[in-house]
Amino acid sequence: PDILLPKQARYQTTLHAEDGNITDFLNLCQCRCDKILFFTTNILFMSAHIIDGKQIANQLLEEIKTNIIQRLQAGKRAPCLAVILLGDDPASAIYVRNKRLACEKTGIVSVAHNLPASTTQEALFALIRQLNADDHTDGILVQSPLPDHIDETEILALIDPAKDVDGFHPYNIGRLAVRQPLLRSCTPYGVIKMLQASGIALKGLDAVVVGVSNHVGRPMGLELLLAGCTVTSCHRHTKDLAAHIGRADLIVAAAGKAGLIKGEWIKSGAIVVDIGINRLPDGKITGDVDFAVASQRASHITPVPGGVGPMTVATLMENTLKALELREQA
Ligand code: NAD
């Protein structure tokens, strides 16, 4: 009997053969052998589904755009995002430009505050207080990294939590920790939305997050906990990273170290999300995961670039719209 068929059908196949139609039976056997060979080949050389973060992000941007058009038609105003950039770091300039383009795409009004790197902390405080008080500003974003003379922790803590669209304020991280999220950290929230859009059920998965920074790794762990995963957080003091990775159903890499996660560590069929962004000496951008080998073992994997990055920008837009809606309801 053919073990690939449901129980009843197996014996039906055998019975037909015994009825005397041996040619049909042999043809059937040939067909089944081909199928088994196909499955075996697929298992031996499994190639992961590449999650297209750009496409999922574009879909989310379209939904936000539609929502804003409906707001305007109802006589309401569009959300407004204030983006503060200090200095002329080229990478920061690219991130800020991408955020401005996403604002244009969705209909969010973006106001740029491009300040010299020499801006004092007091001057930055004054600007944030002014934006906190401005009723038409819904989101305030301070692009990191900030110059050394500025205390980033103090700056982020000064932003009104209701306008903290990056989701970095201790209040918003705390809301996530107690399972009452409001404005959620963009990158971890983007990862969750991307996995949901890919039809991946998270409940019960053994998840490993590599990296425990306040803005990425830590809220990522909280998001996965909220989604029903069993979460392990690894960091620079973790003793045996390979062993943790090898047990994981879901790996989220956020260490900022090219090639840190070896492809052969990954359990066959695991889901791999690479948040890392690393620039190689030849100028190419790569993640933390050895993509070539990992993509032969994983069931799903995100590329770098084109994976988590676009989702971060899209969830920033979602947060800006949400910040306005929440303040309207307050
Ligand atoms: P970070 O430097 O603040 O934190 C890195 C974390 O990795 C730390 O918790 C550290 O303990 C851990 N780590 C470092 N070396 C390790 C090792 N050998 N083994 C295990 N853990 C180790 O960085 P971050 O701000 O959290 O960013 C992490 C990465 O994510 C960076 O590459 C950053 O560029 C990228 N990032 C991407 C997006 C996106 O949208 N795709 C957004 C934010 C950050």
GROMACS .gro file of N, CA and C in nm, residues 26-111:
model
  258
   26LEU      N    1   0.105  -0.044  -1.230
   26LEU     CA    2   0.247  -0.011  -1.247
   26LEU      C    3   0.266   0.137  -1.277
   27ASN      N    4   0.176   0.192  -1.360
   27ASN     CA    5   0.183   0.335  -1.389
   27ASN      C    6   0.168   0.418  -1.262
   28LEU      N    7   0.074   0.372  -1.179
   28LEU     CA    8   0.049   0.440  -1.054
   28LEU      C    9   0.174   0.437  -0.966
   29CYS      N   10   0.239   0.318  -0.962
   29CYS     CA   11   0.360   0.302  -0.881
   29CYS      C   12   0.468   0.399  -0.929
   30GLN      N   13   0.484   0.409  -1.061
   30GLN     CA   14   0.584   0.497  -1.120
   30GLN      C   15   0.559   0.642  -1.076
   31CYS      N   16   0.430   0.679  -1.086
   31CYS     CA   17   0.390   0.815  -1.050
   31CYS      C   18   0.423   0.843  -0.902
   32ARG      N   19   0.390   0.744  -0.815
   32ARG     CA   20   0.414   0.761  -0.671
   32ARG      C   21   0.565   0.771  -0.644
   33CYS      N   22   0.647   0.689  -0.716
   33CYS     CA   23   0.792   0.692  -0.697
   33CYS      C   24   0.846   0.831  -0.731
   34ASP      N   25   0.794   0.887  -0.842
   34ASP     CA   26   0.837   1.022  -0.882
   34ASP      C   27   0.808   1.122  -0.770
   35LYS      N   28   0.686   1.104  -0.711
   35LYS     CA   29   0.646   1.197  -0.605
   35LYS      C   30   0.739   1.185  -0.485
   36ILE      N   31   0.770   1.057  -0.448
   36ILE     CA   32   0.857   1.035  -0.331
   36ILE      C   33   0.994   1.097  -0.359
   37LEU      N   34   1.045   1.077  -0.482
   37LEU     CA   35   1.175   1.133  -0.519
   37LEU      C   36   1.173   1.285  -0.508
   38PHE      N   37   1.059   1.344  -0.553
   38PHE     CA   38   1.045   1.490  -0.548
   38PHE      C   39   1.049   1.540  -0.404
   39PHE      N   40   0.973   1.467  -0.315
   39PHE     CA   41   0.970   1.509  -0.175
   39PHE      C   42   1.107   1.495  -0.112
   40THR      N   43   1.176   1.383  -0.139
   40THR     CA   44   1.307   1.359  -0.079
   40THR      C   45   1.405   1.467  -0.123
   41THR      N   46   1.402   1.499  -0.253
   41THR     CA   47   1.494   1.601  -0.304
   41THR      C   48   1.467   1.734  -0.234
   42ASN      N   49   1.338   1.762  -0.215
   42ASN     CA   50   1.301   1.888  -0.150
   42ASN      C   51   1.351   1.895  -0.007
   43ILE      N   52   1.345   1.779   0.063
   43ILE     CA   53   1.390   1.777   0.203
   43ILE      C   54   1.541   1.796   0.208
   44LEU      N   55   1.612   1.727   0.117
   44LEU     CA   56   1.759   1.735   0.117
   44LEU      C   57   1.809   1.874   0.081
   45PHE      N   58   1.742   1.941  -0.015
   45PHE     CA   59   1.788   2.072  -0.062
   45PHE      C   60   1.681   2.177  -0.037
   46MET      N   61   1.633   2.180   0.088
   46MET     CA   62   1.522   2.271   0.116
   46MET      C   63   1.567   2.414   0.101
   47SER      N   64   1.482   2.490   0.039
   47SER     CA   65   1.515   2.629   0.020
   47SER      C   66   1.403   2.711   0.083
   48ALA      N   67   1.443   2.808   0.167
   48ALA     CA   68   1.343   2.880   0.248
   48ALA      C   69   1.256   2.972   0.163
   49HIS      N   70   1.138   2.999   0.214
   49HIS     CA   71   1.055   3.104   0.155
   49HIS      C   72   1.117   3.237   0.198
   50ILE      N   73   1.150   3.322   0.101
   50ILE     CA   74   1.211   3.452   0.134
   50ILE      C   75   1.098   3.551   0.161
   51ILE      N   76   1.093   3.601   0.282
   51ILE     CA   77   0.985   3.695   0.319
   51ILE      C   78   1.017   3.832   0.257
   52ASP      N   79   0.922   3.880   0.177
   52ASP     CA   80   0.943   4.007   0.106
   52ASP      C   81   0.892   4.124   0.192
   53GLY      N   82   0.983   4.176   0.275
   53GLY     CA   83   0.945   4.284   0.367
   53GLY      C   84   0.900   4.409   0.292
   54LYS      N   85   0.959   4.432   0.177
   54LYS     CA   86   0.925   4.552   0.100
   54LYS      C   87   0.779   4.547   0.055
   55GLN      N   88   0.740   4.430   0.008
   55GLN     CA   89   0.603   4.415  -0.042
   55GLN      C   90   0.502   4.425   0.072
   56ILE      N   91   0.532   4.361   0.185
   56ILE     CA   92   0.441   4.366   0.300
   56ILE      C   93   0.432   4.510   0.352
   57ALA      N   94   0.548   4.579   0.353
   57ALA     CA   95   0.549   4.718   0.400
   57ALA      C   96   0.467   4.807   0.307
   58ASN      N   97   0.480   4.785   0.176
   58ASN     CA   98   0.403   4.866   0.080
   58ASN      C   99   0.253   4.847   0.098
   59GLN      N  100   0.216   4.723   0.130
   59GLN     CA  101   0.075   4.693   0.155
   59GLN      C  102   0.024   4.773   0.276
   60LEU      N  103   0.108   4.774   0.382
   60LEU     CA  104   0.072   4.848   0.503
   60LEU      C  105   0.063   4.998   0.474
   61LEU      N  106   0.157   5.048   0.395
   61LEU     CA  107   0.156   5.191   0.359
   61LEU      C  108   0.028   5.226   0.282
   62GLU      N  109  -0.014   5.133   0.194
   62GLU     CA  110  -0.138   5.156   0.117
   62GLU      C  111  -0.258   5.166   0.211
   63GLU      N  112  -0.262   5.077   0.311
   63GLU     CA  113  -0.374   5.079   0.408
   63GLU      C  114  -0.376   5.211   0.484
   64ILE      N  115  -0.256   5.258   0.522
   64ILE     CA  116  -0.247   5.385   0.597
   64ILE      C  117  -0.293   5.500   0.508
   65LYS      N  118  -0.251   5.495   0.382
   65LYS     CA  119  -0.290   5.600   0.286
   65LYS      C  120  -0.443   5.606   0.273
   66THR      N  121  -0.505   5.489   0.256
   66THR     CA  122  -0.651   5.483   0.243
   66THR      C  123  -0.718   5.542   0.366
   67ASN      N  124  -0.665   5.505   0.483
   67ASN     CA  125  -0.720   5.555   0.609
   67ASN      C  126  -0.710   5.708   0.616
   68ILE      N  127  -0.598   5.763   0.571
   68ILE     CA  128  -0.579   5.909   0.577
   68ILE      C  129  -0.670   5.979   0.476
   69ILE      N  130  -0.687   5.919   0.359
   69ILE     CA  131  -0.779   5.977   0.259
   69ILE      C  132  -0.920   5.984   0.319
   70GLN      N  133  -0.959   5.876   0.387
   70GLN     CA  134  -1.093   5.873   0.450
   70GLN      C  135  -1.106   5.981   0.558
   71ARG      N  136  -0.996   6.002   0.632
   71ARG     CA  137  -0.996   6.109   0.734
   71ARG      C  138  -1.021   6.244   0.669
   72LEU      N  139  -0.946   6.269   0.559
   72LEU     CA  140  -0.957   6.399   0.491
   72LEU      C  141  -1.098   6.418   0.436
   73GLN      N  142  -1.153   6.309   0.379
   73GLN     CA  143  -1.290   6.317   0.324
   73GLN      C  144  -1.392   6.347   0.435
   74ALA      N  145  -1.360   6.303   0.556
   74ALA     CA  146  -1.451   6.326   0.669
   74ALA      C  147  -1.424   6.462   0.734
   75GLY      N  148  -1.337   6.542   0.672
   75GLY     CA  149  -1.310   6.677   0.723
   75GLY      C  150  -1.207   6.682   0.835
   76LYS      N  151  -1.139   6.568   0.857
   76LYS     CA  152  -1.035   6.567   0.963
   76LYS      C  153  -0.901   6.600   0.900
   77ARG      N  154  -0.800   6.626   0.982
   77ARG     CA  155  -0.669   6.659   0.926
   77ARG      C  156  -0.579   6.536   0.915
   78ALA      N  157  -0.470   6.551   0.836
   78ALA     CA  158  -0.372   6.442   0.821
   78ALA      C  159  -0.278   6.444   0.941
   79PRO      N  160  -0.219   6.328   0.976
   79PRO     CA  161  -0.121   6.326   1.086
   79PRO      C  162   0.004   6.404   1.047
   80CYS      N  163   0.076   6.451   1.149
   80CYS     CA  164   0.198   6.529   1.122
   80CYS      C  165   0.315   6.473   1.203
   81LEU      N  166   0.425   6.446   1.135
   81LEU     CA  167   0.544   6.389   1.199
   81LEU      C  168   0.660   6.490   1.195
   82ALA      N  169   0.716   6.520   1.311
   82ALA     CA  170   0.835   6.608   1.318
   82ALA      C  171   0.959   6.520   1.326
   83VAL      N  172   1.052   6.542   1.234
   83VAL     CA  173   1.175   6.461   1.231
   83VAL      C  174   1.295   6.550   1.260
   84ILE      N  175   1.364   6.518   1.369
   84ILE     CA  176   1.480   6.600   1.410
   84ILE      C  177   1.608   6.526   1.373
   85LEU      N  178   1.692   6.594   1.296
   85LEU     CA  179   1.821   6.534   1.254
   85LEU      C  180   1.933   6.631   1.292
   86LEU      N  181   2.030   6.578   1.368
   86LEU     CA  182   2.145   6.659   1.407
   86LEU      C  183   2.267   6.615   1.327
   87GLY      N  184   2.334   6.712   1.263
   87GLY     CA  185   2.458   6.680   1.192
   87GLY      C  186   2.432   6.624   1.054
   88ASP      N  187   2.539   6.571   0.992
   88ASP     CA  188   2.526   6.526   0.853
   88ASP      C  189   2.578   6.384   0.832
   89ASP      N  190   2.549   6.297   0.929
   89ASP     CA  191   2.586   6.155   0.914
   89ASP      C  192   2.514   6.098   0.790
   90PRO      N  193   2.589   6.044   0.691
   90PRO     CA  194   2.524   6.001   0.567
   90PRO      C  195   2.419   5.891   0.586
   91ALA      N  196   2.447   5.794   0.677
   91ALA     CA  197   2.349   5.686   0.699
   91ALA      C  198   2.220   5.744   0.758
   92SER      N  199   2.235   5.836   0.855
   92SER     CA  200   2.116   5.897   0.916
   92SER      C  201   2.037   5.973   0.811
   93ALA      N  202   2.109   6.041   0.721
   93ALA     CA  203   2.041   6.119   0.616
   93ALA      C  204   1.956   6.026   0.527
   94ILE      N  205   2.008   5.906   0.499
   94ILE     CA  206   1.933   5.810   0.416
   94ILE      C  207   1.807   5.763   0.491
   95TYR      N  208   1.824   5.730   0.621
   95TYR     CA  209   1.708   5.684   0.700
   95TYR      C  210   1.601   5.792   0.704
   96VAL      N  211   1.644   5.917   0.726
   96VAL     CA  212   1.547   6.029   0.735
   96VAL      C  213   1.478   6.049   0.600
   97ARG      N  214   1.554   6.036   0.492
   97ARG     CA  215   1.494   6.052   0.358
   97ARG      C  216   1.388   5.944   0.333
   98ASN      N  217   1.420   5.819   0.372
   98ASN     CA  218   1.323   5.710   0.354
   98ASN      C  219   1.194   5.735   0.432
   99LYS      N  220   1.210   5.793   0.551
   99LYS     CA  221   1.093   5.822   0.635
   99LYS      C  222   1.011   5.934   0.570
  100ARG      N  223   1.081   6.034   0.514
  100ARG     CA  224   1.009   6.144   0.447
  100ARG      C  225   0.933   6.091   0.325
  101LEU      N  226   0.997   6.002   0.249
  101LEU     CA  227   0.931   5.945   0.130
  101LEU      C  228   0.807   5.865   0.169
  102ALA      N  229   0.817   5.791   0.282
  102ALA     CA  230   0.700   5.714   0.328
  102ALA      C  231   0.588   5.807   0.371
  103CYS      N  232   0.625   5.921   0.430
  103CYS     CA  233   0.524   6.022   0.468
  103CYS      C  234   0.453   6.070   0.341
  104GLU      N  235   0.531   6.100   0.238
  104GLU     CA  236   0.472   6.149   0.111
  104GLU      C  237   0.378   6.045   0.053
  105LYS      N  238   0.420   5.918   0.060
  105LYS     CA  239   0.341   5.808   0.003
  105LYS      C  240   0.206   5.793   0.072
  106THR      N  241   0.205   5.814   0.204
  106THR     CA  242   0.084   5.788   0.282
  106THR      C  243  -0.002   5.912   0.303
  107GLY      N  244   0.055   6.029   0.280
  107GLY     CA  245  -0.021   6.153   0.305
  107GLY      C  246   0.003   6.210   0.443
  108ILE      N  247   0.106   6.160   0.512
  108ILE     CA  248   0.142   6.217   0.643
  108ILE      C  249   0.226   6.343   0.617
  109VAL      N  250   0.196   6.448   0.692
  109VAL     CA  251   0.274   6.572   0.677
  109VAL      C  252   0.404   6.554   0.754
  110SER      N  253   0.519   6.576   0.688
  110SER     CA  254   0.645   6.563   0.763
  110SER      C  255   0.712   6.700   0.771
  111VAL      N  256   0.760   6.730   0.892
  111VAL     CA  257   0.828   6.859   0.913
  111VAL      C  258   0.972   6.827   0.954
   0.00000   0.00000   0.00000
